Coordinates of C-alpha atoms and ligand atoms in Angstrom, one line a residue:
X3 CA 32.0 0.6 18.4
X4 CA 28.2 1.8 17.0
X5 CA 27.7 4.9 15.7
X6 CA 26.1 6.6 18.6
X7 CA 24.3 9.6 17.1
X8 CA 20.9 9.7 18.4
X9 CA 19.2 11.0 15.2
X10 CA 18.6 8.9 11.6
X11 CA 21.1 9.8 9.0
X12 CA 18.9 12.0 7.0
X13 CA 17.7 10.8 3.6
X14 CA 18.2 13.9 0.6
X15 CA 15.1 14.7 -1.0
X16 CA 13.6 17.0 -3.1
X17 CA 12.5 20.5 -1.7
X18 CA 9.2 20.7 -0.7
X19 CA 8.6 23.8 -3.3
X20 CA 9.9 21.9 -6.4
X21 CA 8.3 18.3 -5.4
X22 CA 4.7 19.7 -5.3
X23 CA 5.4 20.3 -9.2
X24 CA 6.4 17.2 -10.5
X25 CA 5.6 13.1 -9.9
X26 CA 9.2 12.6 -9.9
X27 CA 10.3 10.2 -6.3
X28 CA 10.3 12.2 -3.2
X29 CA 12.9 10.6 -1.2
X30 CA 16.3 10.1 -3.1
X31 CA 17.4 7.2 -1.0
X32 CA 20.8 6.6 1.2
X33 CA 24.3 6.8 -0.8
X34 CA 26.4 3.6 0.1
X35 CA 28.4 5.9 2.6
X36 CA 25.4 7.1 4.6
X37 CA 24.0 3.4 4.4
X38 CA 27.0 2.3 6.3
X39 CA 26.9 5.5 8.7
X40 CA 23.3 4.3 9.6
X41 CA 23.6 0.6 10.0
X42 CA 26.6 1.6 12.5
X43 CA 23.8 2.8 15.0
X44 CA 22.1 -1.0 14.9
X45 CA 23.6 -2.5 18.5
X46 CA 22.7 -5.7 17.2
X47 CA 20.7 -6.6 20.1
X48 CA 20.3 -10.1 21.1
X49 CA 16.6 -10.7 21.6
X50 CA 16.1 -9.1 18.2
X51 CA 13.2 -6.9 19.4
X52 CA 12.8 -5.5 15.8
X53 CA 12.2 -8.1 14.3
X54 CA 9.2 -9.0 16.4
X55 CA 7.7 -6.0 14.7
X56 CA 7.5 -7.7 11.5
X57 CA 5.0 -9.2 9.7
X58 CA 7.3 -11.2 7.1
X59 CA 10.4 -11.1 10.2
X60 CA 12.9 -10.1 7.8
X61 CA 15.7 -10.7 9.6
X62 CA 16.8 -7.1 10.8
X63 CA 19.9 -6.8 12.6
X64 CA 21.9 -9.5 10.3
X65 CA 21.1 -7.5 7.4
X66 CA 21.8 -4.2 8.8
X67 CA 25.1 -6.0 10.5
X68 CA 26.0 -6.7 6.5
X69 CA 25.2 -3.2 5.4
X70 CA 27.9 -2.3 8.1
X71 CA 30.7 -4.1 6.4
X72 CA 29.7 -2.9 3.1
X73 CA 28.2 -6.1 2.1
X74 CA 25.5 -5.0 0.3
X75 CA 24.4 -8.1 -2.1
X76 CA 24.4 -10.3 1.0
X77 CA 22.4 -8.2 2.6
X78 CA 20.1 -7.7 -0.2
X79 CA 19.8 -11.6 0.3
X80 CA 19.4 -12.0 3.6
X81 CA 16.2 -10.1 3.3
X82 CA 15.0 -12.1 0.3
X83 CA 15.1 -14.7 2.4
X84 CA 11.6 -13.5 4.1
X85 CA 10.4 -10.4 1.7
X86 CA 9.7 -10.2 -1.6
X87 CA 9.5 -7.1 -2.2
X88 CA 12.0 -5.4 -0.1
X89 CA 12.5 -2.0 -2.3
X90 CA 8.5 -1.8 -2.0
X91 CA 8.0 -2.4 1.6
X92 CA 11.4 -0.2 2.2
X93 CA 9.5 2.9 0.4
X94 CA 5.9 2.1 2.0
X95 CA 5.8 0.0 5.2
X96 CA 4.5 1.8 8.1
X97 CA 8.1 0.8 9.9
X98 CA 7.5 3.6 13.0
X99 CA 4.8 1.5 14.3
X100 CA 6.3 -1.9 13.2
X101 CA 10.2 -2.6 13.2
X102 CA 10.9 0.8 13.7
X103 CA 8.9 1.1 17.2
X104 CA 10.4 -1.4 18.7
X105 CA 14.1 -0.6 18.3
X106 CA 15.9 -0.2 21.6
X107 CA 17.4 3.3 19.8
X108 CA 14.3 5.0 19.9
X109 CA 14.3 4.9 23.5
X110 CA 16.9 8.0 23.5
X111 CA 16.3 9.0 20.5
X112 CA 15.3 8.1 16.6
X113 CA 15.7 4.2 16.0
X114 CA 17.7 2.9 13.4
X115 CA 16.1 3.9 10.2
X116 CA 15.6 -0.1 9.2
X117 CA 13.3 1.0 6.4
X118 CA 15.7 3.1 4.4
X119 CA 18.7 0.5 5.0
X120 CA 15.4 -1.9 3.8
X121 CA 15.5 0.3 0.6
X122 CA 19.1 1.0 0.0
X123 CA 19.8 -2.5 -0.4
X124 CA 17.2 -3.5 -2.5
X125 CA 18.0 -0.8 -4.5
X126 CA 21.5 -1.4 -5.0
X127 CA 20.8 -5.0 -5.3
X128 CA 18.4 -4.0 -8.3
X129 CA 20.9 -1.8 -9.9
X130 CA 24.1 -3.7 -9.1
X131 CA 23.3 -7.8 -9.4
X132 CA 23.3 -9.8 -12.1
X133 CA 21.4 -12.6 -11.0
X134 CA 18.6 -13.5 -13.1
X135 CA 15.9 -15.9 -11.4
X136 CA 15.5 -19.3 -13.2
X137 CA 12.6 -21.2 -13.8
X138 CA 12.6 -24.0 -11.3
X139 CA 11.6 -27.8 -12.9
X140 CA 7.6 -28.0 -12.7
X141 CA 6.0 -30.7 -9.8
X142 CA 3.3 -31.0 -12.3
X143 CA 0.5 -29.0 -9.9
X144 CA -1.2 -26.3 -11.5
X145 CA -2.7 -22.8 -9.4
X146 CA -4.2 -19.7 -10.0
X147 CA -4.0 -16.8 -7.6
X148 CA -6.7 -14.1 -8.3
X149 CA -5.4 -10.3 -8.0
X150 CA -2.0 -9.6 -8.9
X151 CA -1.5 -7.0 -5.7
X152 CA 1.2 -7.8 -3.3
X153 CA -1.0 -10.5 -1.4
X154 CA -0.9 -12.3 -5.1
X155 CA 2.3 -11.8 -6.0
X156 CA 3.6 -12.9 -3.2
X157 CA 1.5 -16.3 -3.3
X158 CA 2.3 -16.3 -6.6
X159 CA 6.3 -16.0 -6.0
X160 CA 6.4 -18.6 -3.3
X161 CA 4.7 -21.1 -5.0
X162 CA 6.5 -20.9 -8.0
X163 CA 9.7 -21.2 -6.4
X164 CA 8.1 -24.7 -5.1
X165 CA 7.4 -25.9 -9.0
X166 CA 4.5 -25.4 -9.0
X167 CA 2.6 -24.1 -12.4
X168 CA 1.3 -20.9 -11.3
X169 CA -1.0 -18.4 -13.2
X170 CA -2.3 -15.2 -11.8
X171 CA -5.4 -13.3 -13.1
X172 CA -6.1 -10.2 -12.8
X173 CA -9.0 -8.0 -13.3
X174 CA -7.1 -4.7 -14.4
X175 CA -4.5 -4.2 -17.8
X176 CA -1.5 -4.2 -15.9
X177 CA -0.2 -6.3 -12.6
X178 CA 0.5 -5.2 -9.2
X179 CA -2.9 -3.6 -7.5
X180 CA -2.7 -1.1 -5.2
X181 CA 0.9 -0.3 -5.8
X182 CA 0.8 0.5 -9.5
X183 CA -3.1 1.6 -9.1
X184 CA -3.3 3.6 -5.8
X185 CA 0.1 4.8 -4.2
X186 CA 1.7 7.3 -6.5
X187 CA 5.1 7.5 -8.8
X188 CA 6.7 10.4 -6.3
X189 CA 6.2 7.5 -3.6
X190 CA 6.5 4.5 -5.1
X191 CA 8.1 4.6 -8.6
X192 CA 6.3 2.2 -10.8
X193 CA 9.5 0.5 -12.7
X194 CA 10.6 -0.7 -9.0
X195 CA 7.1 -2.9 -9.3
X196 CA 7.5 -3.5 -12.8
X197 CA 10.6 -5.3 -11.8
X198 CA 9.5 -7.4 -9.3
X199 CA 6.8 -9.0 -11.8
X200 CA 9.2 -9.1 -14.0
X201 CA 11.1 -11.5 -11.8
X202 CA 8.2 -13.5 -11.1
X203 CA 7.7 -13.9 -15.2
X204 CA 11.2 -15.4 -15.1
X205 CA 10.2 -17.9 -12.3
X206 CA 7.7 -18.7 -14.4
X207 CA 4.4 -17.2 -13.4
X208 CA 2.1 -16.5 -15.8
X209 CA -0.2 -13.3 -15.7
X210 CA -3.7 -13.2 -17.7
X211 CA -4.7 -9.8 -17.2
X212 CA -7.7 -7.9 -18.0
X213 CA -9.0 -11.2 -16.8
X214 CA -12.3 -10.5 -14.1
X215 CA -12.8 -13.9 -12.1
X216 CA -16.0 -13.8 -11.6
X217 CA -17.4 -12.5 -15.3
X218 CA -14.5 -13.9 -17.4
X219 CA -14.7 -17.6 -15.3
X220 CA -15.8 -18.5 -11.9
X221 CA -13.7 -19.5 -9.3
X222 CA -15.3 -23.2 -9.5
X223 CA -14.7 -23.1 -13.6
X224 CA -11.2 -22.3 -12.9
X225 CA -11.0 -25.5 -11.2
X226 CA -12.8 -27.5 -14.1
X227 CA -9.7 -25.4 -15.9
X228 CA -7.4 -28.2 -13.5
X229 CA -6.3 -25.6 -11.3
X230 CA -6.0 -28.0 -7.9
X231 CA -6.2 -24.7 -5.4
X232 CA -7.0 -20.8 -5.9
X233 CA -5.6 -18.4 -3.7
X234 CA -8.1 -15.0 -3.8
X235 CA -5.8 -12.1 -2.9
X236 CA -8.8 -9.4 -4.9
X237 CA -7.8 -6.8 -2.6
X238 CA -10.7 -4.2 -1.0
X239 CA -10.9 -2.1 -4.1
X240 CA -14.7 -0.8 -3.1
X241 CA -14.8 2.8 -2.5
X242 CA -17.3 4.0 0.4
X243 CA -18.5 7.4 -0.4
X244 CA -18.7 10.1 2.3
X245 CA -22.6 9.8 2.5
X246 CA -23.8 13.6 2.5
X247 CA -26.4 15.6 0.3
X248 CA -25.0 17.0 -2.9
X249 CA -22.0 14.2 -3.0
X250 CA -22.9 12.9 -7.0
X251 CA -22.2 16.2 -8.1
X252 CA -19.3 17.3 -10.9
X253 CA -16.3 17.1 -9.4
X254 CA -16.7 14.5 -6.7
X255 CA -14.0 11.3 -6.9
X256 CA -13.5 8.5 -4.9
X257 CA -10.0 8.9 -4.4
X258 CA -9.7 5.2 -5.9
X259 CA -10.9 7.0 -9.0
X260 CA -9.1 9.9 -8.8
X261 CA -5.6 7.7 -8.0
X262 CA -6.4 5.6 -10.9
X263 CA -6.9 7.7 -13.2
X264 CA -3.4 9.5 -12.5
X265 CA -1.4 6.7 -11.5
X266 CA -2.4 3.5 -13.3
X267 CA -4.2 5.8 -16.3
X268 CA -0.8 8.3 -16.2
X269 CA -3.3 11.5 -16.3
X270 CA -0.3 13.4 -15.0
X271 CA 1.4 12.8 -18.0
X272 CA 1.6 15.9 -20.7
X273 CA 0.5 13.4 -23.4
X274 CA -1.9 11.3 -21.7
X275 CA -5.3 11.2 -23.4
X276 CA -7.5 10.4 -19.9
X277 CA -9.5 12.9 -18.9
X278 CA -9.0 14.2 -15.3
X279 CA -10.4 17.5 -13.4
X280 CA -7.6 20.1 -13.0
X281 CA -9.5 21.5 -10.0
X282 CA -7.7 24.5 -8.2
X283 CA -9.6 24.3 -5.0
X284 CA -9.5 20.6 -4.1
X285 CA -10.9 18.9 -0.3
X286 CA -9.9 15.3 0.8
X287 CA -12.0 13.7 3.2
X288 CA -10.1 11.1 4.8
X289 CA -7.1 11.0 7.0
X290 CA -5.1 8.4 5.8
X291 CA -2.6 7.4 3.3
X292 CA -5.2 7.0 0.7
X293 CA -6.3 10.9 1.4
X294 CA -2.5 11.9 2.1
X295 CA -1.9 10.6 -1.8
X296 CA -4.8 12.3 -2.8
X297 CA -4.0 15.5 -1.7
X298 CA -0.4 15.3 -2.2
X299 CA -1.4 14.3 -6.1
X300 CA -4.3 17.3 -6.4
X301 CA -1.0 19.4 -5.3
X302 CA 0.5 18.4 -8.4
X303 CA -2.1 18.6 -10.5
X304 CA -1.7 22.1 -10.5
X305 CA -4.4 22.8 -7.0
X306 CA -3.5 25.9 -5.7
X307 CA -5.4 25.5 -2.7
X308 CA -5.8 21.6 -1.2
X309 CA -7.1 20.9 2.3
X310 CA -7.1 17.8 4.3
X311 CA -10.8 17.4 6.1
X312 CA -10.5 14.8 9.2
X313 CA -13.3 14.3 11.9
X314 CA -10.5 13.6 14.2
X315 CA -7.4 14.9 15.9
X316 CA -4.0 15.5 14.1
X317 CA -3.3 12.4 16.7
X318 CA -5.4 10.0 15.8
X319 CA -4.1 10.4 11.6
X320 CA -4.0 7.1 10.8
X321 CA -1.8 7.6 7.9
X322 CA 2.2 7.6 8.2
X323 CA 4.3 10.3 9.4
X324 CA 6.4 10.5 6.8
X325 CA 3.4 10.7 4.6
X326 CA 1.4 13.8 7.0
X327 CA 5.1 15.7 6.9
X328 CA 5.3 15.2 3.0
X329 CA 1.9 16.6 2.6
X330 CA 2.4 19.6 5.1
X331 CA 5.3 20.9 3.5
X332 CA 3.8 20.8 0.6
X333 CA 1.7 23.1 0.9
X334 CA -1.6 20.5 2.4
X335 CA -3.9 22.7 4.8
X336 CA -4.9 19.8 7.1
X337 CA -8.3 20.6 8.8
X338 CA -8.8 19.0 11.8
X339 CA -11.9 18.5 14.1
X340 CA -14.0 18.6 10.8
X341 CA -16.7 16.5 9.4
X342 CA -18.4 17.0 5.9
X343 CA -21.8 17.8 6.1
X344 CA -22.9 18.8 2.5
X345 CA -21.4 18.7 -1.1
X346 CA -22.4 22.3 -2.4
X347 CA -23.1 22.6 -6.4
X348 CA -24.0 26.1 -9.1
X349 CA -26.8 25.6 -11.5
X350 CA -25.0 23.3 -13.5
X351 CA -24.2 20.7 -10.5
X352 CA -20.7 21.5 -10.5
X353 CA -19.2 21.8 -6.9
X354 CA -18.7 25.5 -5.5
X355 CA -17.9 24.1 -1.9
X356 CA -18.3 21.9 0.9
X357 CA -20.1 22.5 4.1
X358 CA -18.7 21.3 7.4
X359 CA -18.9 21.4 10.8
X360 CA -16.7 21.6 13.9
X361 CA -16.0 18.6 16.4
X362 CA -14.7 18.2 19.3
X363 CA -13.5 14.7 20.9
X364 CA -15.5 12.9 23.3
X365 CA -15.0 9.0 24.8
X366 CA -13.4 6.6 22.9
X367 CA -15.8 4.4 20.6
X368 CA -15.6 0.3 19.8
X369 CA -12.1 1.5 17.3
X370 CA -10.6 2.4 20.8
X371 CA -10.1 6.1 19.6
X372 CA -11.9 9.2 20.9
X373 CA -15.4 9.5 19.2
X374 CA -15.9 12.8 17.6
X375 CA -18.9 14.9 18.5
X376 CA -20.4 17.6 16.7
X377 CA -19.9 21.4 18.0
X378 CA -23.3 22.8 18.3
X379 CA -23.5 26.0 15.4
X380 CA -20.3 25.8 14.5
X381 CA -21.2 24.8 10.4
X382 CA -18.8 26.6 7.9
X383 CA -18.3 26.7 4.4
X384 CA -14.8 25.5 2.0
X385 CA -15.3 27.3 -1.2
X386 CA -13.9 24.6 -3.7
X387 CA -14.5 23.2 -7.0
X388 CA -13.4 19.6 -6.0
X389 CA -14.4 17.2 -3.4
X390 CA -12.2 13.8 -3.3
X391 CA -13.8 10.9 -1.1
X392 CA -11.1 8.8 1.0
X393 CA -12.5 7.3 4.0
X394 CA -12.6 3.7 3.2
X395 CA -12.9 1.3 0.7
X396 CA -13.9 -2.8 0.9
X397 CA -13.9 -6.0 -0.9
X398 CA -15.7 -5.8 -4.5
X399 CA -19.0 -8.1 -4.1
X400 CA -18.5 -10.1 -7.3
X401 CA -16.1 -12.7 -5.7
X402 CA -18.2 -13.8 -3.0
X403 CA -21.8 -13.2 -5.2
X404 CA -20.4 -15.8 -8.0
X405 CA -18.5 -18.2 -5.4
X406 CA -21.0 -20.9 -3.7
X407 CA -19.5 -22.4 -0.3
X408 CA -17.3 -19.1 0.0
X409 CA -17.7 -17.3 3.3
X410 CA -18.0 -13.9 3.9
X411 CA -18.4 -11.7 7.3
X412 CA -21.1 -8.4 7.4
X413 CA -18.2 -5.9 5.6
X414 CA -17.8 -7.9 2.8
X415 CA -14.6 -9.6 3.4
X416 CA -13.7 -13.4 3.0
X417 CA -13.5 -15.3 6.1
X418 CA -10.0 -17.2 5.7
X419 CA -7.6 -17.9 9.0
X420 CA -5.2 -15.9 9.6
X421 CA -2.9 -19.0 9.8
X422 CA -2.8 -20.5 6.7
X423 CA -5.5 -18.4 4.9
X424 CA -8.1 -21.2 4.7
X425 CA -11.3 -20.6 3.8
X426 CA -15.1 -22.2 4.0
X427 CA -14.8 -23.4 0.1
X428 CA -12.3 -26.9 -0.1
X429 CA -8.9 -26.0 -2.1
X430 CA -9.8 -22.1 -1.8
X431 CA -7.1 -20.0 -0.1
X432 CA -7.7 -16.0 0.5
X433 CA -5.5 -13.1 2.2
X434 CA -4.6 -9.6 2.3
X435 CA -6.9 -6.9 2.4
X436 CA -9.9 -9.3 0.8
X437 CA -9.9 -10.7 4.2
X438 CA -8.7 -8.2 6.5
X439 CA -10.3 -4.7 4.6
X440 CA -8.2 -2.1 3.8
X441 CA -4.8 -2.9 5.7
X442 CA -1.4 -2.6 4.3
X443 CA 1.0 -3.8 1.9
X444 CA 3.2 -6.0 4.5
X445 CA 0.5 -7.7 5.9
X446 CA -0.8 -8.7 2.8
X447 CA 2.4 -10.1 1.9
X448 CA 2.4 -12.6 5.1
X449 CA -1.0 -13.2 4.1
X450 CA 0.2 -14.5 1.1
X451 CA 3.4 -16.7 2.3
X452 CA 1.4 -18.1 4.6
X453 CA -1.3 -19.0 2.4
X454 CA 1.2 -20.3 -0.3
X455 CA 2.5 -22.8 2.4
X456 CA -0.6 -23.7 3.3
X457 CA -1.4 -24.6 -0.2
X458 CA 1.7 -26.5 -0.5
X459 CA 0.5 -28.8 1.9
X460 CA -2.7 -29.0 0.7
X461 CA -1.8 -30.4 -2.5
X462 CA 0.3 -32.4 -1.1
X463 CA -1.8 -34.2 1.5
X464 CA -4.6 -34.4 -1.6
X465 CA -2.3 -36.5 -4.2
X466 CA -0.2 -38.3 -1.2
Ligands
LIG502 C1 -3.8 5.0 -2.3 C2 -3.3 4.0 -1.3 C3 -2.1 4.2 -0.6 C4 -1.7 3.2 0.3 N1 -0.5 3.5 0.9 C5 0.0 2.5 1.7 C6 1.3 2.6 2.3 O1 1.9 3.7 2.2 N2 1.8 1.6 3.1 C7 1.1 0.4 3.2 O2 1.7 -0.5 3.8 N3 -0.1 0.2 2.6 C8 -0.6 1.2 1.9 N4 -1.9 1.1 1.3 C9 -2.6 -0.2 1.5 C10 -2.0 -1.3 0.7 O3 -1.7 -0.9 -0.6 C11 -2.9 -2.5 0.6 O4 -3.2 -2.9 1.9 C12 -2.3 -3.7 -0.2 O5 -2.1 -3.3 -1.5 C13 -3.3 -4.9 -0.2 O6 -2.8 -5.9 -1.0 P1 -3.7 -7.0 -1.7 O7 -2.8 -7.8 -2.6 O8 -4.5 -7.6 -0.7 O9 -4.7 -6.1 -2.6 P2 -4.6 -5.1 -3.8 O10 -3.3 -4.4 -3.8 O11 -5.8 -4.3 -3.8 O12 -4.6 -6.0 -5.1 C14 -5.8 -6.7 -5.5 C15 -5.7 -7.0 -6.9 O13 -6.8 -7.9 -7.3 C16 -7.4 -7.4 -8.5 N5 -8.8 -7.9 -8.5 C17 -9.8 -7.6 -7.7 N6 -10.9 -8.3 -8.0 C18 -10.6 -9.1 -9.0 C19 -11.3 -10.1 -9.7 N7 -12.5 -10.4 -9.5 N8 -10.6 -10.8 -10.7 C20 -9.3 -10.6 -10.9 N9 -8.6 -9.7 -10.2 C21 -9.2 -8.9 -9.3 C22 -7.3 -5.9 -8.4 O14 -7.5 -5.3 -9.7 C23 -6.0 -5.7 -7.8 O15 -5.0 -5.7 -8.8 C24 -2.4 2.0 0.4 C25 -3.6 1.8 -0.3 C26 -4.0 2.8 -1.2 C27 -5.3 2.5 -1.9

């Protein structure tokens, strides 16, 4: 008989008061007895309409239907079976408008909570299994994947599981892109990644970092290097600025910047030498989970006052709920109906505030959501001494400047199908957000299963 409560099993996590302090993980993650509780509610439905809201199609209900009977290893491998990185996606995936959404529970009331289950298991598979992954014998192929974000590594896992020689270079000093880079520690704790290259290293791969293909090597040198196909999984690592007067004054990030510096740089550490602004009044244009990080980071940099400046509606937020709660009850003043119009600086070109305007919404434009329309003398000022730019970023230009035969559409991004992740250049593979623009983690990991297959059968069609 299912557990028919028609709420989630709530997750513990840290009060809002004490969390805005510290870069310790949010979210504490289900104990095995809530786990259980949880997966009771799955009613196991035949057509499996879950799982049609997967990119990867992790197999949903039989790995929630072995969480039920306590069978948390097999569980933990049932998902294996489609994910690699199941303790990532389980922490980041945008699950209430993928799995989540289509879960016959949510129709009366919350849905299963798939992506905690998701994280639970992987969890206790990390801290409970003792299998180690094993090289498998080499088929004598060599190939490089370049960018070591979850597009990469997933390319880079698949492939190596097939024999084949792979090698993975990337640009920065450590592996793993946006998710050791970008999405914070109180998200996404950085040993979780660390452990899932880790695996990778004992399948085999081999990581070159510091390593900018490009300026190190082309991507047509690498194949004089014997590599017999490339996958490019760069990522969309560009930042677009906000494109108002004053903006190149002190104390304006990108938020890629800004991110960097305390994730990937660990400015937030008491002992980290790299520098970082400890601004107390701190604005983040942007409304997604790049400018929910952002904010929630400025927070806990010691900001006493952080707002949240979006041109659009609270309803048209395009970054995750859980991500928009996090921030509000933390103390994030979310601004609504507002568009920058001017970065205001002293004498000394350090920022004293930003200037804005009021919208309001009008018809929906080509993104198919309601185009906002400035209000008519409604300008204001935000008196602030830091200004953090998150409205976009796109693909880096070396890639395609330094790659001859290589495709690219107007925004920058490689032209591959979505397929098999073929491009216009023989033997060159691309996906994730090199292709698509800035998308999200899941997606870049089909992107990279299907490109590794695809790669599979290139090689061996080429040497048949
Ligand atoms: C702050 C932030 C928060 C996010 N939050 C979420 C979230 O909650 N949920 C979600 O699903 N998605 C989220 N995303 C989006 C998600 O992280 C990306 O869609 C995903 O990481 C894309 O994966 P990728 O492998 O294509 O690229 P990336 O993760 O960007 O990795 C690309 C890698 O390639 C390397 N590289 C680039 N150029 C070169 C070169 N020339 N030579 C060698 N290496 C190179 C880069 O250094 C990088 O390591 C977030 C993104 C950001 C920035």
């Amino acid at each position: 008989m299912p557990n028919m409560n028609p709420k989630k099993c709530p997750m513990p996590e840290q009060a809002p008061d004490v969390r805005n302090k510290n870069f310790e993980e949010v979210t504490l993650g289900y104990t095995a007895e809530m786990a259980v509780e949880e997966a009771q509610r799955c009613l196991n439905c035949k057509n499996k309409p879950c799982m049609t809201g997967c990119p990867v199609q992790v197999k949903i209900p039989e790995f929630i239907a072995l969480v039920a009977e306590g069978k948390f290893l097999e569980a933990a491998a049932k998902i294996k079976e489609t994910s690699a990185l199941p303790a990532v996606c389980g922490r980041v995936c945008p699950q209430e408008s993928q799995c989540e959404c289509h879960c016959v529970r949510g129709i009366k009331g919350e849905p299963v909570a798939i992506g905690r289950l998701e994280r639970f298991v992987a969890d206790y598979a990390r801290e409970n299994s003792t299998e180690k992954a094993v090289k498998p014998e080499s088929n004598g192929h060599k190939v490089a994947i370049v960018g070591a974000g979850p597009a990469g590594l997933t390319c880079a896992g698949d492939l190596a599981r097939l024999g084949y020689e792979v090698t993975v270079f990337e640009a920065l000093h450590t592996a793993g892109g946006v998710l050791m880079y970008g999405i914070p520690e109180f998200r996404l704790p950085k040993a979780i990644v660390q452990k899932e290259i880790d695996t990778l290293k004992d399948l085999g791969v081999e990581f070159i970092l510091n390593f900018v293909v490009g300026r190190s090597e082309t991507i047509d040198e690498l194949f004089g290097d014997g590599f017999e196909a490339i996958f490019v999984g760069s990522g969309a690592g560009l930042p677009t600025f906000i494109g108002v007067p004053g903006e190149n004054a002190n104390g304006v990030y990108s938020a890629n910047e800004y991110l960097t510096r305390i994730n990937l740089m660990k400015a937030y550490k008491e002992n980290s030498d790299t520098p970082i602004y400890h601004a107390k009044k701190v604005a983040v244009v942007g409304g997604g989970n790049v400018a929910m990080d952002a904010a929630r980071c400025a927070k806990r940099m010691g900001a006493d006052e952080v707002y949240i400046v979006y041109r659009r509606s609270e309803k048209e937020l395009p970054a995750r709920l859980e991500e928009i709660h996090h921030a509000k009850e933390e103390g994030v003043v979310f601004k609504f109906l507002t568009a920058p119009l001017e970065v205001l600086s002293d004498e000394n070109f350090n920022v004293t505030g930003l200037k804005c305007q009021q919208m309001e919404l009008g018809e929906p434009d080509a993104s198919g959501r309601r185009r906002p329309i400035p209000v008519e003398g409604s300008e204001f000022v935000i008196d602030l001494d830091c200004v953090i730019a998150a409205i976009g970023t796109s693909p880096n230009p070396l890639i395609r400047h330094t790659t001859p035969g290589l495709e690219t559409n107007r925004k920058g991004c490689i032209v591959a199908d979505d397929e098999h992740g073929i491009t216009s250049k023989d033997g060159v593979f691309a996906g994730g957000d090199a292709v698509t623009g800035a998308a999200t983690v899941i997606l870049a990991m089909g992107a990279g299963k299907r490109a590794a297959a695809a790669m599979d059968e290139y090689i061996k069609n080429k040497n048949k």
